[in-house]
PDB file of C-alpha atoms in Angstrom:
ATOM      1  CA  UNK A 241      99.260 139.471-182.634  1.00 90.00           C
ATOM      2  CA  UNK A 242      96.286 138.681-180.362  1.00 92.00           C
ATOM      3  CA  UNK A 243      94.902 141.152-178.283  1.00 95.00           C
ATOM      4  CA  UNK A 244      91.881 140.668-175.725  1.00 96.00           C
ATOM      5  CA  UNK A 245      90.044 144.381-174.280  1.00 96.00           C
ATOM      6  CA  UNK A 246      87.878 143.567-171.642  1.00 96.00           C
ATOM      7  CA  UNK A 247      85.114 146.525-171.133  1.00 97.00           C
ATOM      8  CA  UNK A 248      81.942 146.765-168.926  1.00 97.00           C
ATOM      9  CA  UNK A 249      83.160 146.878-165.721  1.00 97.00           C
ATOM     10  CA  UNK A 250      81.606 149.456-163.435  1.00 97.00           C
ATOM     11  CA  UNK A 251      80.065 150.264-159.881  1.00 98.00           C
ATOM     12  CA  UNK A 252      77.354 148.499-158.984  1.00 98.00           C
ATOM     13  CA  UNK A 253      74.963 147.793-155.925  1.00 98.00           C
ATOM     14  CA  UNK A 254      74.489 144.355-154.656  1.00 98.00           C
ATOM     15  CA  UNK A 255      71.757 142.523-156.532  1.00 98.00           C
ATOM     16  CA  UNK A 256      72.460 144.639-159.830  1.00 98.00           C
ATOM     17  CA  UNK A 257      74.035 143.295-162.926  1.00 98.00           C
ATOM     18  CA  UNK A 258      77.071 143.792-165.524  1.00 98.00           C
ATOM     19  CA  UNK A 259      77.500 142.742-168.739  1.00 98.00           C
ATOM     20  CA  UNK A 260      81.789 142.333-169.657  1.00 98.00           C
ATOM     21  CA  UNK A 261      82.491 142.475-172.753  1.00 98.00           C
ATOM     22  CA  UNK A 262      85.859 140.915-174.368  1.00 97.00           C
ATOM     23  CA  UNK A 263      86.603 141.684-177.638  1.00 96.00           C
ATOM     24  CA  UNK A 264      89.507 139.444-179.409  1.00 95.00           C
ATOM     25  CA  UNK A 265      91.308 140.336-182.277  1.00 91.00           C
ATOM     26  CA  UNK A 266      93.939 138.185-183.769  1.00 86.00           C
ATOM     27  CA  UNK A 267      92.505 135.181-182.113  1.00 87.00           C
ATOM     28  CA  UNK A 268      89.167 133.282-183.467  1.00 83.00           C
ATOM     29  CA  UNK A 269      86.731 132.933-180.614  1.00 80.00           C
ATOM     30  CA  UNK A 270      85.159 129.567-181.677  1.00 77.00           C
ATOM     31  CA  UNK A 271      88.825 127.736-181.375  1.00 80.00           C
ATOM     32  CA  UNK A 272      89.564 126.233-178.042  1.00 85.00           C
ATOM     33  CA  UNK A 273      89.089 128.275-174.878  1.00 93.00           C
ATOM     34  CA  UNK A 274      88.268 131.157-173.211  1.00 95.00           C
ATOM     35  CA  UNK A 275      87.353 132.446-169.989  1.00 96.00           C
ATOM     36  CA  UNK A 276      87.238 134.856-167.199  1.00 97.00           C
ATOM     37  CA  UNK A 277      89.287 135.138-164.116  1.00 97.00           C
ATOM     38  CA  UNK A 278      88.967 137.840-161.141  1.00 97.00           C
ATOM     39  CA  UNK A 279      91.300 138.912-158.843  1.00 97.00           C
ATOM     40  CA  UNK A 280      90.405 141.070-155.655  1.00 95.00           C
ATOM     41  CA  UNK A 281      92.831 142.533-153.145  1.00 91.00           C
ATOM     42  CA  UNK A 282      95.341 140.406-151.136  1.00 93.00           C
ATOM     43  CA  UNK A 283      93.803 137.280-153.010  1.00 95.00           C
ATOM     44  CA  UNK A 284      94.728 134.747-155.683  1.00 94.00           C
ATOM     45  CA  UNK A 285      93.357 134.600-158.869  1.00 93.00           C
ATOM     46  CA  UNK A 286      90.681 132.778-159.419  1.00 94.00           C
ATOM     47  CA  UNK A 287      89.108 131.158-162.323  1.00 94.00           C
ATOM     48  CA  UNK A 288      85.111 132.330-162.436  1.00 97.00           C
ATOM     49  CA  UNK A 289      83.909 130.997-166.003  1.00 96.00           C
ATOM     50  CA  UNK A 290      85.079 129.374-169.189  1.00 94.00           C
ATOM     51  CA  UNK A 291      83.733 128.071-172.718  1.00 94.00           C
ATOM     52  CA  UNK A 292      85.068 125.660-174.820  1.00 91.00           C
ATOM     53  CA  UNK A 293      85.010 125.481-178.807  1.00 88.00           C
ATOM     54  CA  UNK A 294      81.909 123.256-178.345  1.00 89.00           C
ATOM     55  CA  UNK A 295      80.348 126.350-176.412  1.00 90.00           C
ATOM     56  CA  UNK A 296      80.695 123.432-172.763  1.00 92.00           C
ATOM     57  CA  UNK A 297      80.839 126.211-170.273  1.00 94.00           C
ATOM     58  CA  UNK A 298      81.873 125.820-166.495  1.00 93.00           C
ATOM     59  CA  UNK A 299      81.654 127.883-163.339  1.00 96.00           C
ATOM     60  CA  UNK A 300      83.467 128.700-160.267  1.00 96.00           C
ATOM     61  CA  UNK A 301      80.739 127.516-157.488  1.00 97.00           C
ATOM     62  CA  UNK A 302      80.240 131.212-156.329  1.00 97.00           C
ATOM     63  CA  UNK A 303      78.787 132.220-159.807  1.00 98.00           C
ATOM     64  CA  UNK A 304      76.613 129.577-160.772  1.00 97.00           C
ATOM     65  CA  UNK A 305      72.843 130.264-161.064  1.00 97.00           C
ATOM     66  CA  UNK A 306      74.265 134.061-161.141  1.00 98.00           C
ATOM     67  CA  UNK A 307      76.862 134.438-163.789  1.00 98.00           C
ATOM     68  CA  UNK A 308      76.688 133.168-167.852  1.00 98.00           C
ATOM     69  CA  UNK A 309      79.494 133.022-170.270  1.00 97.00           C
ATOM     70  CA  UNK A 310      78.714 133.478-173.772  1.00 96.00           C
ATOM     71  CA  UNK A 311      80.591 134.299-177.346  1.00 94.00           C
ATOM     72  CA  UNK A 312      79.406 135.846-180.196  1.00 92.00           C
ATOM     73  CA  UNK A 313      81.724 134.405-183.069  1.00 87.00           C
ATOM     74  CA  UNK A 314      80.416 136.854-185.744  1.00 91.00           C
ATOM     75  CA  UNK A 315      81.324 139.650-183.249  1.00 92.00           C
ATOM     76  CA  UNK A 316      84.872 137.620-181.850  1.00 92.00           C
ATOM     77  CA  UNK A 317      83.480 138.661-178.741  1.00 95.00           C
ATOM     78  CA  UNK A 318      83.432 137.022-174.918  1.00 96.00           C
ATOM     79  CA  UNK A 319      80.890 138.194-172.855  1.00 97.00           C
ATOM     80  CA  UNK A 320      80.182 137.553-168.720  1.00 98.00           C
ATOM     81  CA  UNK A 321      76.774 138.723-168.065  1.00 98.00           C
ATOM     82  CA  UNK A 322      76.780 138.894-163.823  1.00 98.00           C
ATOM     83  CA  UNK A 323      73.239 139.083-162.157  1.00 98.00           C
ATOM     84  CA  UNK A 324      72.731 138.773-158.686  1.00 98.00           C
ATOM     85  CA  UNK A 325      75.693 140.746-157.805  1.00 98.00           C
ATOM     86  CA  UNK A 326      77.028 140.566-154.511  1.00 98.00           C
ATOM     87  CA  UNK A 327      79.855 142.864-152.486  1.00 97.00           C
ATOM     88  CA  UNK A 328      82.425 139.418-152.713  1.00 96.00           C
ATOM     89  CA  UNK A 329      82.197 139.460-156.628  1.00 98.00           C
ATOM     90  CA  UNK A 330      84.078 142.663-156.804  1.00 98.00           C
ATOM     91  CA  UNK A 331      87.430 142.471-158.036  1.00 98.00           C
ATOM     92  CA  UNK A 332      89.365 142.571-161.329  1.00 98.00           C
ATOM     93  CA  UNK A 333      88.043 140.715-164.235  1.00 98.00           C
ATOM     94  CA  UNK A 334      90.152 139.534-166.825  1.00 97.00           C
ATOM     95  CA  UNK A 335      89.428 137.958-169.936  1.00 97.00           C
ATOM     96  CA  UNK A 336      91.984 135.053-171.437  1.00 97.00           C
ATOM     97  CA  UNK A 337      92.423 132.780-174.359  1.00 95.00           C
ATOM     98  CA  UNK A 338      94.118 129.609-174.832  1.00 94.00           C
ATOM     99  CA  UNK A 339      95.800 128.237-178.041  1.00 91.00           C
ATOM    100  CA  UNK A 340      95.228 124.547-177.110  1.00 90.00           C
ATOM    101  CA  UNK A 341      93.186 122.021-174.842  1.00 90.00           C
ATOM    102  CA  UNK A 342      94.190 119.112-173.262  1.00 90.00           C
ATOM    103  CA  UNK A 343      91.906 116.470-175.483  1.00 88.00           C
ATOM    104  CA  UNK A 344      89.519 119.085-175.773  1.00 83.00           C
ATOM    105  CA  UNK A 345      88.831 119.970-172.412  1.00 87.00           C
ATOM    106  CA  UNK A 346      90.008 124.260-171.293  1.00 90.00           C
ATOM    107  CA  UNK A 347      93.512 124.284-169.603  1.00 91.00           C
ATOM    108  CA  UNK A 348      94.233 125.454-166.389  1.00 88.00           C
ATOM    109  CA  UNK A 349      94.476 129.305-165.351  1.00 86.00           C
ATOM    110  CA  UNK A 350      97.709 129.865-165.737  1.00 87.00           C
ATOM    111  CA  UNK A 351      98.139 128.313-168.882  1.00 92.00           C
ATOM    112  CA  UNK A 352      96.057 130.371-171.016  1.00 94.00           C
ATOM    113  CA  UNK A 353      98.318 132.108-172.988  1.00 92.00           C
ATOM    114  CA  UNK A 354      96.809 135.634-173.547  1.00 95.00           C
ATOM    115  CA  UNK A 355      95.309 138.038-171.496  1.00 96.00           C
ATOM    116  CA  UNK A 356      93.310 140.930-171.345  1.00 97.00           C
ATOM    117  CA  UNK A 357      94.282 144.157-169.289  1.00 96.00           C
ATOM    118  CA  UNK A 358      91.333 143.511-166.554  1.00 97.00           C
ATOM    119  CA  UNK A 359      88.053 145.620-166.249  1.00 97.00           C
ATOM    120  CA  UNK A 360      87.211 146.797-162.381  1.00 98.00           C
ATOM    121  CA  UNK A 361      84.090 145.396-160.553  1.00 98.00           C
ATOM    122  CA  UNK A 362      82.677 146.656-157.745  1.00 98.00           C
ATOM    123  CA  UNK A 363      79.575 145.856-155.527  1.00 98.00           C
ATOM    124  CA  UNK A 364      78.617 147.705-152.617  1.00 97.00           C
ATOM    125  CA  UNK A 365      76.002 146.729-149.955  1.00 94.00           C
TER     126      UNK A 365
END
């Protein structure tokens, strides 16, 4: 049974950083995709980073410059490290695996077919 716990998560002020840490177990972090998504209040979820079995990473355009996604196979671990922080990054983070890709590339959001129980960000001004 795969199970993804998201940790790191914590109070911040703008300009600070976080490290999230996702650790994976039943589920082999250099197969096909993972990736974190955030949800804040009264908003959809959105889709911030993900990395491929090639370690191909993408960004949501907020993040990039600010946020990296990175695995450490030996460890089965997903990490987001978040620099730059600002008050519109906080929300829920949640970490989530897919099984599959479509010809290699990650699949959409809501096809990723485990999740995490979500770590809390928040950034004050």
């Amino acid at each position: 049974q795969v199970q993804l716990v998201e940790s790191g998560g914590g109070s911040v002020q703008a300009g600070g950083s976080l490290r999230l840490s996702c650790a994976a177990s039943g589920y082999t972090t250099s197969n096909y995709c993972m990736g974190w998504f955030r949800q804040a209040p009264g908003k959809e979820r959105e889709g911030v980073a993900a990395i491929d079995a090639d370690g191909s990473t993408t960004y949501t355009y907020s993040v990039k410059g600010r946020f990296t996604i990175s695995t450490d196979n030996a460890k089965n671990t997903l990490y987001l490290q978040m620099n730059s922080l600002k008050p519109n990054d906080t929300a829920m983070y949640y970490c989530a695996a897919a099984s599959f890709t479509y010809a290699g590339s990650c699949p959409p959001p809501n096809e990723y077919n485990y999740w995490g129980q979500g770590t809390q960000v928040t950034v004050s001004s």
